[in-house]
Short mmCIF file of C-alpha atoms in Angstrom, two decimals:
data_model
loop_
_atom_site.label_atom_id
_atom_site.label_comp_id
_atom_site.label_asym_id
_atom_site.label_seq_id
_atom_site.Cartn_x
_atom_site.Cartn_y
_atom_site.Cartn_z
CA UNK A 1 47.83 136.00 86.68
CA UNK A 2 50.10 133.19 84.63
CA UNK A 3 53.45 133.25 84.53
CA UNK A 4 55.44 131.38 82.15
CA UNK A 5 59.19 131.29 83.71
CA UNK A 6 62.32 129.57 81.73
CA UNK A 7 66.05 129.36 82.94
CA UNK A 8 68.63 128.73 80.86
CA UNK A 9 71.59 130.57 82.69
CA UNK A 10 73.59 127.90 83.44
CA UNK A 11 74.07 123.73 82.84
CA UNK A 12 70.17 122.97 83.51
CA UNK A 13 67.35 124.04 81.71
CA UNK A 14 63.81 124.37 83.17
CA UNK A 15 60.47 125.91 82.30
CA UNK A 16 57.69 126.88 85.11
CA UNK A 17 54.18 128.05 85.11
CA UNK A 18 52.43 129.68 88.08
CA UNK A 19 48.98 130.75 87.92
CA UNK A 20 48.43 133.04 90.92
CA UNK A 21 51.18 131.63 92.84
CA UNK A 22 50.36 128.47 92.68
CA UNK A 23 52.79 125.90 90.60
CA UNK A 24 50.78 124.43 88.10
CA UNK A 25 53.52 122.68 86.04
CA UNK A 26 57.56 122.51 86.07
CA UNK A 27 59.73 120.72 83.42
CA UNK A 28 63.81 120.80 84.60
CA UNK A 29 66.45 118.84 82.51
CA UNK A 30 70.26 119.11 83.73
CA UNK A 31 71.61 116.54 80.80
CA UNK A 32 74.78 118.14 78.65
CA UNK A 33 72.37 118.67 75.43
CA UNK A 34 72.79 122.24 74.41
CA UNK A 35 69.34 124.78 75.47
CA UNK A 36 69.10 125.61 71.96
CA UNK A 37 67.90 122.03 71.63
CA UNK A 38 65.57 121.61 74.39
CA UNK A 39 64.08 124.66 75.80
CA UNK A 40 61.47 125.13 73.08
CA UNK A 41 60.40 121.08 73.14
CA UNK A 42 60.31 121.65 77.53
CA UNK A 43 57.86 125.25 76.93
CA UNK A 44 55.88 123.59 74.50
CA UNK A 45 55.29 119.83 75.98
CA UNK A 46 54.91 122.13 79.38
CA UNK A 47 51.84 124.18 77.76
CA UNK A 48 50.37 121.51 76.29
CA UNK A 49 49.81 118.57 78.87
CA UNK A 50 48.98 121.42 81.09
CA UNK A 51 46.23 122.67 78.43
CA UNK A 52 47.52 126.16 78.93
CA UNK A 53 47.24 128.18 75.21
CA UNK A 54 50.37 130.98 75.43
CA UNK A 55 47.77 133.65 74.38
CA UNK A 56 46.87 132.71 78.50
CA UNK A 57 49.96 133.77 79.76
CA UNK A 58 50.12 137.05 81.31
CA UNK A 59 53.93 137.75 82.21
CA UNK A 60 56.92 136.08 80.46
CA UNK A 61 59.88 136.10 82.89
CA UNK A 62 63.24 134.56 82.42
CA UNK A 63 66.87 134.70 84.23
CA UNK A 64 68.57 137.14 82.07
CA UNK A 65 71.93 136.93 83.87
CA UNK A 66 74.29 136.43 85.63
CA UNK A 67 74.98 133.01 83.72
CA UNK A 68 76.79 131.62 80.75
CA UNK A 69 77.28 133.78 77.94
CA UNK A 70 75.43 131.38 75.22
CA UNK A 71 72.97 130.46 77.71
CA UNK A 72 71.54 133.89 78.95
CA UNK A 73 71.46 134.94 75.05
CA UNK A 74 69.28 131.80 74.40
CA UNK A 75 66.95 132.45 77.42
CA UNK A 76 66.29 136.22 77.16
CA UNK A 77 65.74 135.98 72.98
CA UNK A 78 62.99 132.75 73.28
CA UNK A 79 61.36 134.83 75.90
CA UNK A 80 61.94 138.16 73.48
CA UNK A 81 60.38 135.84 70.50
CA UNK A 82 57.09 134.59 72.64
CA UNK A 83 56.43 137.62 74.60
CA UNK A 84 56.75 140.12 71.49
CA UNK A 85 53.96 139.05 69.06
CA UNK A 86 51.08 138.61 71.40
CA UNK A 87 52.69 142.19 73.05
CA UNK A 88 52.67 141.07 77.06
CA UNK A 89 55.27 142.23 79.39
CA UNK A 90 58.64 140.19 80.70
CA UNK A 91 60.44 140.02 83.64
CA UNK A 92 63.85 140.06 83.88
CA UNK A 93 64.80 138.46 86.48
CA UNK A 94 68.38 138.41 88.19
CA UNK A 95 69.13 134.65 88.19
CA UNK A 96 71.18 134.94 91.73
CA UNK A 97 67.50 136.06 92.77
CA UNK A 98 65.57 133.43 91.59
CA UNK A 99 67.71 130.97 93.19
CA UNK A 100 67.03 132.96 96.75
CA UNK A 101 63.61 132.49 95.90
CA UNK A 102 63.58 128.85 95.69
CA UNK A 103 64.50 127.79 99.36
CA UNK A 104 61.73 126.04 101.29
CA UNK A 105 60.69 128.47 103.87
CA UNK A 106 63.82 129.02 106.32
CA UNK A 107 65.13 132.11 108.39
CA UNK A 108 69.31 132.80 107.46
CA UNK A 109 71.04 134.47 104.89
CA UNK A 110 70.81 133.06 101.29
CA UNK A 111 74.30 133.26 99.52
CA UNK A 112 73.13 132.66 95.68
CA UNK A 113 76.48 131.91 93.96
CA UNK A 114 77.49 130.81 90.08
CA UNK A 115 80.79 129.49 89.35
CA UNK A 116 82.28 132.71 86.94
CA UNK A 117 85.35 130.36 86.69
CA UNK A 118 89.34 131.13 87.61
CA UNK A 119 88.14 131.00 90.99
CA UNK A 120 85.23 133.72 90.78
CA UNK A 121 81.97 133.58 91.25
CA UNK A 122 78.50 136.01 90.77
CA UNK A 123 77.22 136.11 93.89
CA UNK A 124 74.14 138.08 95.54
CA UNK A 125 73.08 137.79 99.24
CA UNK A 126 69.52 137.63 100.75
CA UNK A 127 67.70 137.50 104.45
CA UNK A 128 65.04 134.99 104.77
CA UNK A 129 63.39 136.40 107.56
CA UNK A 130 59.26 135.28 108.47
CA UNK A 131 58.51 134.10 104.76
CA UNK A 132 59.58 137.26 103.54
CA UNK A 133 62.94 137.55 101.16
CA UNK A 134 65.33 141.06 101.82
CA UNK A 135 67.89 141.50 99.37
CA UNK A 136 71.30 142.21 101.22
CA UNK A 137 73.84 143.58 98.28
CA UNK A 138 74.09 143.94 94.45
CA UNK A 139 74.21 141.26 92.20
CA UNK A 140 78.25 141.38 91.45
CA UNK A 141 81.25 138.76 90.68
CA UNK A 142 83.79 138.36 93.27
CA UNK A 143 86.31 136.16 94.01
CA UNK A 144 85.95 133.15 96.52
CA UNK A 145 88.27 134.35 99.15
CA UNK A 146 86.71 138.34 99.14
CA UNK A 147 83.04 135.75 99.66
CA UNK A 148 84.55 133.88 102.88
CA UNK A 149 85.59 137.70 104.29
CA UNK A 150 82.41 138.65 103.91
CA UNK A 151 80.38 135.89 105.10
CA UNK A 152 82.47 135.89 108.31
CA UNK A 153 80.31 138.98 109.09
CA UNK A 154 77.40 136.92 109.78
CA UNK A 155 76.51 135.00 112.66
CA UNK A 156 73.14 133.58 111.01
CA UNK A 157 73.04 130.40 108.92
CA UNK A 158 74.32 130.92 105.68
CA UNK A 159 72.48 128.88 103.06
CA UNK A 160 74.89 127.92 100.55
CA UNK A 161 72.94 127.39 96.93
CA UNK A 162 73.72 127.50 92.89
CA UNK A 163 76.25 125.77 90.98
CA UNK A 164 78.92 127.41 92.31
CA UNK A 165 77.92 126.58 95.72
CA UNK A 166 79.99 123.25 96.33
CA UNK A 167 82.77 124.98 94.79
CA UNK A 168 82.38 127.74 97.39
CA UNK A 169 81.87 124.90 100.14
CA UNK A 170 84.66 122.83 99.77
CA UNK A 171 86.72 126.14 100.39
CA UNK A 172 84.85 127.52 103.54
CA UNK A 173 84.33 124.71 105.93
CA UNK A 174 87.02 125.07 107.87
CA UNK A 175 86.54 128.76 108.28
CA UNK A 176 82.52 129.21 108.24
CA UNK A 177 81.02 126.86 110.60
CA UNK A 178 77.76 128.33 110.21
CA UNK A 179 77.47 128.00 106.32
CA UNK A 180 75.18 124.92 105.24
CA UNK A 181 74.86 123.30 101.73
CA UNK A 182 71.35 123.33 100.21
CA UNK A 183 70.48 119.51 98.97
CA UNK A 184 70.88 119.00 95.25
CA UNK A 185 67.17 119.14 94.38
CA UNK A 186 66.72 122.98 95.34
CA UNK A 187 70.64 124.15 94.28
CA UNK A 188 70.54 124.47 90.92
CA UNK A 189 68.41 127.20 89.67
CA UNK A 190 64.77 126.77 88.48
CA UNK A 191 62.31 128.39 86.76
CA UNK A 192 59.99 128.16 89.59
CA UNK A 193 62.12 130.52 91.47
CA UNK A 194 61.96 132.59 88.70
CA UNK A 195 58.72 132.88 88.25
CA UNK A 196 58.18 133.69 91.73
CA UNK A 197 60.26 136.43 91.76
CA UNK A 198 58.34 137.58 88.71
CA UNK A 199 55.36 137.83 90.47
CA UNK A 200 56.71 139.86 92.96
CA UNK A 201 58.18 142.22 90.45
CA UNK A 202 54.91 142.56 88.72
CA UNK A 203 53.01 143.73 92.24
CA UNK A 204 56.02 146.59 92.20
CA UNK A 205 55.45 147.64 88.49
CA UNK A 206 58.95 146.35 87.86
CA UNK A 207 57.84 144.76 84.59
CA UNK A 208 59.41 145.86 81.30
CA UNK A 209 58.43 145.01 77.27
CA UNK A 210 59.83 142.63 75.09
CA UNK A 211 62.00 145.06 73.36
CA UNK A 212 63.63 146.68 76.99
CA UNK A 213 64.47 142.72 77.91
CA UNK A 214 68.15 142.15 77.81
CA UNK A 215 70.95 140.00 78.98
CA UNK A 216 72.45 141.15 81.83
CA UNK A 217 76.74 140.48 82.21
CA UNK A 218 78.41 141.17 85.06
CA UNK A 219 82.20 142.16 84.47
CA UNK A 220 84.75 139.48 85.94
CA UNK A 221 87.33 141.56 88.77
CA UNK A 222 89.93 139.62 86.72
CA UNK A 223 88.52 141.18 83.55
CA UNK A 224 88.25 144.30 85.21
CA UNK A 225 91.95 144.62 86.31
CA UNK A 226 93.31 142.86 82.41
CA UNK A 227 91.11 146.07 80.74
CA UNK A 228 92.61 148.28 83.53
CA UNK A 229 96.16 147.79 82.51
CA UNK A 230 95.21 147.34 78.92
CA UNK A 231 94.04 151.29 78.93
CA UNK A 232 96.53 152.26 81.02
CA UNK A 233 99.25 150.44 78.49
CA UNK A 234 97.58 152.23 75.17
CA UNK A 235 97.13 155.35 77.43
CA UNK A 236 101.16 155.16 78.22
CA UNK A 237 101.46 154.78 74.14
CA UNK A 238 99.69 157.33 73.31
CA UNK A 239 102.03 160.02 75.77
CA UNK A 240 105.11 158.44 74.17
CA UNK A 241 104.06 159.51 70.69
CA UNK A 242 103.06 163.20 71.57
CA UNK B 1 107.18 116.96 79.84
CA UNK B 2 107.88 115.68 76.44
CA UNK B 3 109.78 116.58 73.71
CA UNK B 4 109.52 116.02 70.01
CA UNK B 5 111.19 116.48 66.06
CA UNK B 6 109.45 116.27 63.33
CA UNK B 7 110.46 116.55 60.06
CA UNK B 8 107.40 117.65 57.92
CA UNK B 9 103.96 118.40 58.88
CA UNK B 10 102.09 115.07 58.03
CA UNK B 11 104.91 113.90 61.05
CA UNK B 12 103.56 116.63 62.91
CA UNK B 13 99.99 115.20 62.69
CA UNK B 14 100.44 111.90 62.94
CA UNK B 15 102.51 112.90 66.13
CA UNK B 16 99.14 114.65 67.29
CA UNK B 17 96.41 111.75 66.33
CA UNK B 18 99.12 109.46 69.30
CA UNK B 19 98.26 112.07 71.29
CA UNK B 20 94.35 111.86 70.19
CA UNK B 21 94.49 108.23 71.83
CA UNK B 22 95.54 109.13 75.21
CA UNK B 23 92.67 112.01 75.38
CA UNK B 24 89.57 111.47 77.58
CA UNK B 25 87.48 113.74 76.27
CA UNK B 26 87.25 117.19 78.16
CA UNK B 27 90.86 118.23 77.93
CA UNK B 28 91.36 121.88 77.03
CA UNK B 29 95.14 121.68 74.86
CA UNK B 30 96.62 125.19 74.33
CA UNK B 31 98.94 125.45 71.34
CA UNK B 32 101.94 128.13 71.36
CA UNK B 33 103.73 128.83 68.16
CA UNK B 34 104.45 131.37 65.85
CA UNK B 35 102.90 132.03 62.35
CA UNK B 36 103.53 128.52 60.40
CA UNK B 37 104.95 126.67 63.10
CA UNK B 38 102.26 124.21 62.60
CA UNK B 39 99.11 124.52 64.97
CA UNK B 40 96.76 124.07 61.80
CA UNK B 41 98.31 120.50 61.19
CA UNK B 42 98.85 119.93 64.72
CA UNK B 43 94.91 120.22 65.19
CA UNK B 44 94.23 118.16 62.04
CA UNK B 45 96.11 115.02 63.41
CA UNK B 46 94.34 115.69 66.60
CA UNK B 47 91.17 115.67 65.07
CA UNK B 48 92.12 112.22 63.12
CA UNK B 49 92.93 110.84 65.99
CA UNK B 50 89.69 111.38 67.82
CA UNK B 51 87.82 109.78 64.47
CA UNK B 52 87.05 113.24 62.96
CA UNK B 53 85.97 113.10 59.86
CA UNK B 54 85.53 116.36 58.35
CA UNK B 55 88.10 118.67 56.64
CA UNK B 56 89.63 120.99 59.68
CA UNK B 57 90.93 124.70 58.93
CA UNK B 58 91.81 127.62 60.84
CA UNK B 59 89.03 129.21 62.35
CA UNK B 60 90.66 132.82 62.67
CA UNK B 61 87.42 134.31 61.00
CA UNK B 62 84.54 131.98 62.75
CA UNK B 63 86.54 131.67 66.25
CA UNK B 64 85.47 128.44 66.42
CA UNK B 65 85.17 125.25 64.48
CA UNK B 66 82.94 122.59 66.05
CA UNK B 67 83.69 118.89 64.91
CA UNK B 68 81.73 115.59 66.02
CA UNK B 69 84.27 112.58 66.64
CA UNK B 70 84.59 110.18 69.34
CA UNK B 71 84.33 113.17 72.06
CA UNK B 72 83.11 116.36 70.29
CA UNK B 73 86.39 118.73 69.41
CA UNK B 74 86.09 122.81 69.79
CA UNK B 75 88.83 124.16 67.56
CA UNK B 76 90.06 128.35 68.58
CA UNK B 77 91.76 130.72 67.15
CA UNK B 78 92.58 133.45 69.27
CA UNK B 79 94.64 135.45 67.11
CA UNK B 80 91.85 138.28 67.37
CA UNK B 81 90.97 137.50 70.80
CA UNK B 82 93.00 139.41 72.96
CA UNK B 83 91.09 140.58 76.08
CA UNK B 84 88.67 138.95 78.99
CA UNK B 85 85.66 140.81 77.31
CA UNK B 86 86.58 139.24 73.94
CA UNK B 87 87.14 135.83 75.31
CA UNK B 88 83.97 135.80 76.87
CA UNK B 89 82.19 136.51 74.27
CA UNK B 90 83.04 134.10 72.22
CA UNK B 91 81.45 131.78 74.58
CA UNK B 92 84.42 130.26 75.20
CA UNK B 93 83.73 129.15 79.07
CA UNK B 94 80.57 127.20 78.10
CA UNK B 95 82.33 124.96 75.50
CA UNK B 96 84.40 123.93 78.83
CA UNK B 97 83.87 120.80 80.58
CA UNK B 98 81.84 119.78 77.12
CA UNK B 99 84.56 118.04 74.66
CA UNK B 100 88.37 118.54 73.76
CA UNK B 101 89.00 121.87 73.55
CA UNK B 102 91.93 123.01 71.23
CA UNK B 103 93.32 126.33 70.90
CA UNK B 104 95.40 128.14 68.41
CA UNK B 105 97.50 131.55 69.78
CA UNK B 106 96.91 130.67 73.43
CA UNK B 107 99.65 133.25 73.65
CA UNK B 108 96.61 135.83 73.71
CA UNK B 109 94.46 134.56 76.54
CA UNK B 110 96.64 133.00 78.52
CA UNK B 111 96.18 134.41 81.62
CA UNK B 112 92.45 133.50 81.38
CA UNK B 113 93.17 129.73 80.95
CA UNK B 114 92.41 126.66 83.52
CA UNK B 115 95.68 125.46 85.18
CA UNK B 116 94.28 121.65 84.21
CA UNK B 117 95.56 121.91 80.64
CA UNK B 118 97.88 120.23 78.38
CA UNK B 119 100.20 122.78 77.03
CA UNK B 120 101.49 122.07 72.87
CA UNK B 121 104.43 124.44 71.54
CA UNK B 122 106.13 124.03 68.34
CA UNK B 123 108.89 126.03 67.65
CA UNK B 124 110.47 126.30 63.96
CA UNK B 125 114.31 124.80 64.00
CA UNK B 126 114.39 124.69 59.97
CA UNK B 127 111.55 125.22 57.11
CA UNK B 128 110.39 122.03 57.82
CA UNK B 129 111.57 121.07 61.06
CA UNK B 130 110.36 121.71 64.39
CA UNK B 131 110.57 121.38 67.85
CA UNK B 132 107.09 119.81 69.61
CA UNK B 133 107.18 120.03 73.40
CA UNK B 134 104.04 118.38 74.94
CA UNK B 135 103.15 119.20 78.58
CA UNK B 136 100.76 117.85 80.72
CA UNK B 137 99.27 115.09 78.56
CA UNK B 138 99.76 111.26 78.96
CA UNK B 139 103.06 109.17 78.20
CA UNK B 140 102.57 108.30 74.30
#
């Protein structure tokens, strides 16, 4: 089975193809030049010098979120556009996931986490545990300090990893001893990581079609609590003028 | 914390393009001021300033004007934008970190903003007077 994989959901861009698990290609760019620019050039320079023709790929996958709001939109619709005329299956893959699935084999507790800005973050924990990858909690956006309660919990190593990982970092050491930062070459989310988790999802029949793929957003708590009082505030109106 | 008068708006812009020269090219400015106080021409200046060459109006329909200068400028107008969900999907955080990022009616989003910012408000003392005060930016 091929699996073309793209990412898009945050600063970097990067396209991966796996042919029955094995990594036959990966392009990655983390330069400031918007995706709309150069996913399309990495897909198609990636296809080609691999000799791969796209009516070869099986599975389209691609983070659909959590991530940057232009970014995620860019992603999921280039995967829509490919995957839709030759009519083959995507993945959509949770981008907190895909970064869980990049770490070199290790036992510990993956903390995937994104900075959501105004000190929040998207965040989703995983056990590594014998090769195998166990996810722990939802994918959700929480802010820094409710992270360091939690993580407190566990007496494992915490791998620390995504772009909102030093951020996290700089804030826990003096409180979580056991929490390690990944290195810079497996932080930052790839598209090999995403098209690993594809893979998986396509053994569990979690595949959907190019017209079920969509963005996924994750509401901030900050956001939540502003539309809170906002309904609350009309709802309060609203009693005054009966 | 700096205060200004000016006493028409092209001294209100050329007041903004000395403030253009001190910019390093990822500051986020947040205008305050009511309807006419000036933003519009504030922005204009600013964009001068930073070797903008192209003609720069309110973007209260588009959200955003992009311009290309010496550091790429992001021109707002939050007038409409008036909640987290609304903000966000304008795609206002990924402009961040990117260029100089102006806003018109910060007064709507405030909450939502980065502490790091320089803060512009312009009151109205007479029809063409007015009152600049300039926070957080550079000595000009």
């Amino acid at each position: 089975m091929k699996i073309l994989a793209i990412d898009t959901s945050a600063s970097p861009v990067s396209a991966a193809l796996l042919s029955d698990g094995k990594l036959l290609g990966e392009f990655y760019l983390n330069i400031k030049t918007t995706h709309s620019q150069t996913l399309m050039p990495i897909v198609s320079a990636l296809l080609s010098s691999s000799g791969t023709d796209i009516k070869d790929i099986d599975v389209f996958a691609v983070n659909a979120g959590p991530g940057s709001f232009t970014g995620v939109r860019i992603g999921v619709a280039s995967v829509k556009g490919m995957a839709m005329p030759l009519d083959k299956p995507c993945a959509q893959v949770s981008t907190l996931e895909a970064m869980a699935y990049s770490m070199p084999y290790s036992d510990g507790i993956v903390c995937s986490v994104m900075d959501a800005r105004c000190n929040q973050v998207y965040n989703a924990l995983f056990r590594l545990n014998g090769g195998k990858t166990e996810r722990l909690t939802e994918d959700r956006a929480l802010s820094i300090d409710e992270l360091a309660d939690e993580l407190s919990q566990y007496s494992e190593t915490v791998y620390l990893t995504g772009d909102g990982a030093e951020l996290c970092s700089n804030k826990f050491t003096d409180c979580l001893p056991n929490v390690i930062l990944t290195p810079v070459n497996i932080r930052f989310q790839h598209a090999y990581g995403t098209a690993v988790a594809a893979e998986k999802m396509a053994a569990e029949n979690r595949l959907c079609t190019s017209a079920q793929l969509m963005p996924v957003y994750l509401r901030l708590p900050q956001a939540e609590r502003e539309l809170k009082a906002r309904l609350a505030k009309n709802n309060n109106k609203k009693g005054e003028e009966k | 914390m700096q205060k200004f008068i000016t006493k028409s708006p092209e001294e209100t812009e050329s007041l903004a393009e000395q403030i253009a020269k001190t910019l390093e090219g990822t500051e986020m400015i947040a205008m305050f001021g009511d309807l006419g106080a000036g933003k519009t021409a504030f922005t204009r200046g600013l964009a001068r300033g930073l070797g903008v060459d192209d003609g720069v109006s309110s973007p209260t329909f588009a959200l955003v004007h992009e311009y290309s200068g010496k550091y790429p400028v992001y021109h707002f107008d939050m007038y409409r934008v008036t909640s987290w969900d609304d903000l966000y999907t304008t795609g206002f955080f990924d402009y961040m970190d990117n260029g100089v990022m102006v806003i018109e009616w910060s007064e709507n989003i405030v909450d939502f903003l980065p502490e790091n910012r320089i803060n512009i408000t312009i009151k109205h003392l007479s029809e063409n007077e007015r009152e600049i005060t300039v926070e957080g930016a550079k000595e000009i």
